[in-house]
Short mmCIF file of C-alpha atoms in Angstrom, two decimals:
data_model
loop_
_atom_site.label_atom_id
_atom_site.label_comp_id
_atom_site.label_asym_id
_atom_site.label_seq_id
_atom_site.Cartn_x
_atom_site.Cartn_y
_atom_site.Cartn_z
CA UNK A 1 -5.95 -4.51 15.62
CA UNK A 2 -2.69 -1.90 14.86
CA UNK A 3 -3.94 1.23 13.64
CA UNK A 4 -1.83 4.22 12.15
CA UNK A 5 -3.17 7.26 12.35
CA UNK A 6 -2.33 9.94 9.81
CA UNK A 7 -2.86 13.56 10.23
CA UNK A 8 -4.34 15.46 8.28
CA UNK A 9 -5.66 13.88 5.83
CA UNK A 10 -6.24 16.89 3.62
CA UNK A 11 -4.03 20.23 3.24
CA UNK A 12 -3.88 22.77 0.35
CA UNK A 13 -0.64 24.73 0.77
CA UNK A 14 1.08 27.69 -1.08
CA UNK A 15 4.19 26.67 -3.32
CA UNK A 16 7.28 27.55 -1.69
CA UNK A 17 5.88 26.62 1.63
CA UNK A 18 6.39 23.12 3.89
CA UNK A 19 3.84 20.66 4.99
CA UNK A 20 4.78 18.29 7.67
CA UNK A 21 2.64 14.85 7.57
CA UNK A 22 2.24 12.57 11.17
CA UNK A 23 1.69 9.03 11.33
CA UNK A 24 1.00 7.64 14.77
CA UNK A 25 1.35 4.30 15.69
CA UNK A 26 -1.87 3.61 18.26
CA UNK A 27 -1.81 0.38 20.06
CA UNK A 28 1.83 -0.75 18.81
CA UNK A 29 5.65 0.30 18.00
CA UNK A 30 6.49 1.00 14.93
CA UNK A 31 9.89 0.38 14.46
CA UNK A 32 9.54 0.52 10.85
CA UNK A 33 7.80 2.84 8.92
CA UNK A 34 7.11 3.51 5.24
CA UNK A 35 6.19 6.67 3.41
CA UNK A 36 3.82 5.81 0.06
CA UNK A 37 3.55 8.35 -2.43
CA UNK A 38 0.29 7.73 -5.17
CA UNK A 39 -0.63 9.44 -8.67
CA UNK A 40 -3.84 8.42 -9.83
CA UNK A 41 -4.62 5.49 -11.31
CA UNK A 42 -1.06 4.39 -10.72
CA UNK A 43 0.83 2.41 -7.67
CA UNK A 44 1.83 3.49 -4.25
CA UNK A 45 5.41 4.20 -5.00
CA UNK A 46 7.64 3.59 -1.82
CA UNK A 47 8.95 7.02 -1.20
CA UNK A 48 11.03 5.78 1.59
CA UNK A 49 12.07 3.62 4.98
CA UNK A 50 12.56 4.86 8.08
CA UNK A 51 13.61 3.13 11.33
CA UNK A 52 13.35 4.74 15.04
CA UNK A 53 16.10 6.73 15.54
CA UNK A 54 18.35 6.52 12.50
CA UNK A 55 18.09 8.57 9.17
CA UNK A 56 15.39 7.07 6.66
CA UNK A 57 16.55 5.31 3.40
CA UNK A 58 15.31 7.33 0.32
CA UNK A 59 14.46 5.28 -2.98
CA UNK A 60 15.91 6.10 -6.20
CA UNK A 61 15.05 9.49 -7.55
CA UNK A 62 13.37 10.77 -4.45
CA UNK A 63 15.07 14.09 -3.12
CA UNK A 64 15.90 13.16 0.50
CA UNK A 65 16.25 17.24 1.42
CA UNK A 66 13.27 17.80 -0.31
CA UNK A 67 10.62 14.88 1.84
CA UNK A 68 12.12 15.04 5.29
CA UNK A 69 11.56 12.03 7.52
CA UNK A 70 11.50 11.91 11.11
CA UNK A 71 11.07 9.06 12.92
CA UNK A 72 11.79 9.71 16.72
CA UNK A 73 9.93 7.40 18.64
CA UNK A 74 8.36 4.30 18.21
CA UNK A 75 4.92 5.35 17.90
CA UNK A 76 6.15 8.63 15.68
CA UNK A 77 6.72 9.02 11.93
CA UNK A 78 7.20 12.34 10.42
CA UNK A 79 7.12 13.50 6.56
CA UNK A 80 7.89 17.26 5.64
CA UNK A 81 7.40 18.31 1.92
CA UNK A 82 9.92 21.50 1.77
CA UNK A 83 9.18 24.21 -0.23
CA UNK A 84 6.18 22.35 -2.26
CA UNK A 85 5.65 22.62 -5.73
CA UNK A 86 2.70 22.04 -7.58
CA UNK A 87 4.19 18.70 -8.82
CA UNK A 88 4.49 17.59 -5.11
CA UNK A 89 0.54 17.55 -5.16
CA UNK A 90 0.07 14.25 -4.52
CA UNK A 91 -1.61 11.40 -2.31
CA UNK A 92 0.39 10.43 0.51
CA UNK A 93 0.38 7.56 2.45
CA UNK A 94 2.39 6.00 6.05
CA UNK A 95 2.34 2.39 6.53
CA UNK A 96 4.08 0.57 9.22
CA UNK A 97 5.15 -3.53 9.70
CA UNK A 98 2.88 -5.16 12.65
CA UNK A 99 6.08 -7.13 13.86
CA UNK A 100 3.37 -9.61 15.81
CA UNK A 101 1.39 -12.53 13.54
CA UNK A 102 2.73 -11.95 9.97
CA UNK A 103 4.22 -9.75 7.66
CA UNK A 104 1.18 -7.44 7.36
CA UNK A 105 1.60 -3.79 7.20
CA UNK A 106 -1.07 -1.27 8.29
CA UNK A 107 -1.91 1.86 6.29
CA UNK A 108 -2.75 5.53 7.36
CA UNK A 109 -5.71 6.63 6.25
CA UNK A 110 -3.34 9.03 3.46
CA UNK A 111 -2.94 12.96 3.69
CA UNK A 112 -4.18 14.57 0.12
CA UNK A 113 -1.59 17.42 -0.71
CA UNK A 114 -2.33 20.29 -3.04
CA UNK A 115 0.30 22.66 -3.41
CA UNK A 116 -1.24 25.53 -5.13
CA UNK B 1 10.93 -2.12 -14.81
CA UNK B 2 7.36 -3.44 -12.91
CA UNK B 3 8.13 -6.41 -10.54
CA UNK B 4 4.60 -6.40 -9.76
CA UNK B 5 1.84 -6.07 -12.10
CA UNK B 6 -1.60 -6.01 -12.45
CA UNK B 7 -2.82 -6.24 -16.23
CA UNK B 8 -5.67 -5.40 -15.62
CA UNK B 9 -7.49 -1.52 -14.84
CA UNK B 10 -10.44 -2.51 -13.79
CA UNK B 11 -13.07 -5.65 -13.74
CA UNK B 12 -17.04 -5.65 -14.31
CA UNK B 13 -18.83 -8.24 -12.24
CA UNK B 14 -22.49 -9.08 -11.34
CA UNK B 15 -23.40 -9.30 -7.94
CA UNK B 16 -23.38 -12.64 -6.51
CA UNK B 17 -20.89 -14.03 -9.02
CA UNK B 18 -17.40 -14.48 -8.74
CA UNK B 19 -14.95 -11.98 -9.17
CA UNK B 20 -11.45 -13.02 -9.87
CA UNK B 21 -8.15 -10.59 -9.54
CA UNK B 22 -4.79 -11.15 -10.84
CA UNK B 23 -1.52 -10.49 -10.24
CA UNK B 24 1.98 -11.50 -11.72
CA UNK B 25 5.41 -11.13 -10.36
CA UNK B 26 8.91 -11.31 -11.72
CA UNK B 27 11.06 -11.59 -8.41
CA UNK B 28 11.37 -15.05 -7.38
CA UNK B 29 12.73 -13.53 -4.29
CA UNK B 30 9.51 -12.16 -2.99
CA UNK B 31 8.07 -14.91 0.19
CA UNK B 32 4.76 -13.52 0.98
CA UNK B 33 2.02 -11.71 -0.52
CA UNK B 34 -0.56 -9.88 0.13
CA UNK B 35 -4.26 -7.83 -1.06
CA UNK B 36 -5.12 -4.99 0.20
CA UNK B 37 -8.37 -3.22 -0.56
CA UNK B 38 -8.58 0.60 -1.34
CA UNK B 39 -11.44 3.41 -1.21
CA UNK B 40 -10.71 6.87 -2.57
CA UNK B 41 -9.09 9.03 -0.28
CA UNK B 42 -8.34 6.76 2.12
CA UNK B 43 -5.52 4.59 3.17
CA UNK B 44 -5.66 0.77 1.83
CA UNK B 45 -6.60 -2.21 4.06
CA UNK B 46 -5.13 -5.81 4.36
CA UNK B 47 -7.70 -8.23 3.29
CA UNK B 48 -5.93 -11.32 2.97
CA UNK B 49 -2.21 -12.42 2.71
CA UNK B 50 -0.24 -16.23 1.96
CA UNK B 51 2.83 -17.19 2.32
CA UNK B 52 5.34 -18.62 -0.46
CA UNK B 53 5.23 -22.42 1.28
CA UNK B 54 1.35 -22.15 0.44
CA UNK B 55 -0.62 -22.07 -2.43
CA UNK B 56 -3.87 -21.54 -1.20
CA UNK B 57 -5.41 -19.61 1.59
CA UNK B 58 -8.87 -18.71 2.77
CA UNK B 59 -10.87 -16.24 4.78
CA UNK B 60 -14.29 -15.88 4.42
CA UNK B 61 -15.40 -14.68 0.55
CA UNK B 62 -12.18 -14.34 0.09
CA UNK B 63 -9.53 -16.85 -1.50
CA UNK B 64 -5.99 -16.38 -2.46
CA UNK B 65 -4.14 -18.61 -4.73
CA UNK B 66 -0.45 -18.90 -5.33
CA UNK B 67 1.31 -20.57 -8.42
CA UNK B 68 5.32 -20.08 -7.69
CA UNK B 69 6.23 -21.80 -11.13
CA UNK B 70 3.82 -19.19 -13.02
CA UNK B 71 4.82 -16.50 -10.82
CA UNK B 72 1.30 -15.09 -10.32
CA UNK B 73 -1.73 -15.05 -7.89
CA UNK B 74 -5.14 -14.39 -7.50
CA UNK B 75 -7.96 -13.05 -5.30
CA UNK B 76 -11.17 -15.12 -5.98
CA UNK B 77 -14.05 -13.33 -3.97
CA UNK B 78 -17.60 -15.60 -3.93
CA UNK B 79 -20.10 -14.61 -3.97
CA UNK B 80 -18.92 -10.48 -4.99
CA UNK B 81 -20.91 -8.07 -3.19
CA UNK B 82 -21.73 -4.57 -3.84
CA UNK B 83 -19.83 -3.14 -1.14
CA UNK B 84 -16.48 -4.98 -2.72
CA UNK B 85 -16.49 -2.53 -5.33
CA UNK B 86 -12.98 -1.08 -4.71
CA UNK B 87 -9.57 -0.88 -6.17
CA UNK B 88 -7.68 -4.35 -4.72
CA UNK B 89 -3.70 -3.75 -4.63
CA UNK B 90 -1.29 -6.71 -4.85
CA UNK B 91 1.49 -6.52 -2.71
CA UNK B 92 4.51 -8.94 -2.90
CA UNK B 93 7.52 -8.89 -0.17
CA UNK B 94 10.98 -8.96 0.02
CA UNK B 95 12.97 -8.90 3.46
CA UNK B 96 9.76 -7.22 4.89
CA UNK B 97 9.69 -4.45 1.99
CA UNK B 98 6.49 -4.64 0.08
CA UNK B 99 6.41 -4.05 -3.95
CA UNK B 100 2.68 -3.00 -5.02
CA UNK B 101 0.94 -3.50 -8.10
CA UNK B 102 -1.34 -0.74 -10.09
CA UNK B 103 -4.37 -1.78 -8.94
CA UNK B 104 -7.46 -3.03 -10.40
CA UNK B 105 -10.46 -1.03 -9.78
CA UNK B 106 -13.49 -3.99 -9.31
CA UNK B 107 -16.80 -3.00 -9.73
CA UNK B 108 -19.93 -5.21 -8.34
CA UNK B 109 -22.79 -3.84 -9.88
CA UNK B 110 -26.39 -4.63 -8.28
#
């Protein structure tokens, strides 16, 4: 089946500095990929789209300078946390459409950020 | 505003009975659903999905049913094992974009 893998999937980081977040699409193109953001005990909040080779679209309230997304190629999605804060400390998660069969989406396996 | 919610936390259920998971939405917009299954730490997994011209599907344990006019859905797993203890996420989508619920954490005990 699709599989994205998301690297790494754990990273403690200094505030003020950046973290940059892959997802790799395996054994498919992504042409679409979304970037989850979770609290705990809460939802994944859609953070934002992005679509090979044309700037991502940021939801409401999320600071497009701040989470940079790059999404280059089909098979690679970026996310960059600049100049983290501990309030960026947070469970992130990738998920991209499997255009084949239905509307399912596959998930990363989520990259736990702790800005310290 | 929540367009997708999920009253309740968390659900208690004895091993080999039935554990049932709701969901309600307010978009009548949204044309397909899904459940996806989550472990701590780790990235959530599709488990079963129907579309809005259905009102039942099945796979396995698991049974999704639709009611459009109520605007809610559930995950029926028989007979709940153990290893279902999870939190289950409800997912409803719009032009491919997927609104999630909060979750309900399941536990199956022995």
């Amino acid at each position: 089946g699709a599989v994205v893998s998301q690297h790494p999937s754990w990273v403690i980081c200094k505030s003020g500095t950046s973290v940059k977040i892959e997802c790799r699409s395996l054994d498919f193109q992504a042409t679409t990929m979304f970037w989850y953001r979770q609290f705990p005990k809460q939802s994944l909040m859609l953070m934002a789209t992005s679509n090979e080779g044309s700037k991502a679209t940021y939801e409401q309230g999320v600071e497009k300078d701040k989470f940079l997304i790059n999404h280059a190629s089909l098979t690679l999605s970026t996310l960059t946390v600049t100049s983290a804060h501990p309030e960026d400390s947070s469970f992130y998660i990738c998920s991209a459409r499997v255009q084949e069969g239905n509307y399912g989406y596959t998930f990363g396996s989520g990259t736990r950020l702790t800005v310290v | 505003d929540q367009q997708v919610k999920q009253n309740s936390p968390s659900l208690s259920v004895q091993e080999g009975r039935i554990s049932i998971l709701n969901c309600d939405y307010t978009n009548s917009m949204f044309d397909y659903f899904l459940w996806y299954k989550k472990y701590p730490a780790e990235g959530p997994t599709f488990l079963i999905s129907i579309s809005s011209i259905k009102d039942k599907n099945e796979d396995g344990r698991f049974t999704v049913f639709l009611n459009k006019s109520a605007k809610h859905l559930s995950l029926h797993i028989v007979p709940s094992q153990p290893g279902d203890s999870a939190v289950y996420f409800c997912a409803a989508s719009e032009n491919y974009i997927p609104t999630f619920g909060r979750g309900t954490s399941l536990i199956v005990h022995p």
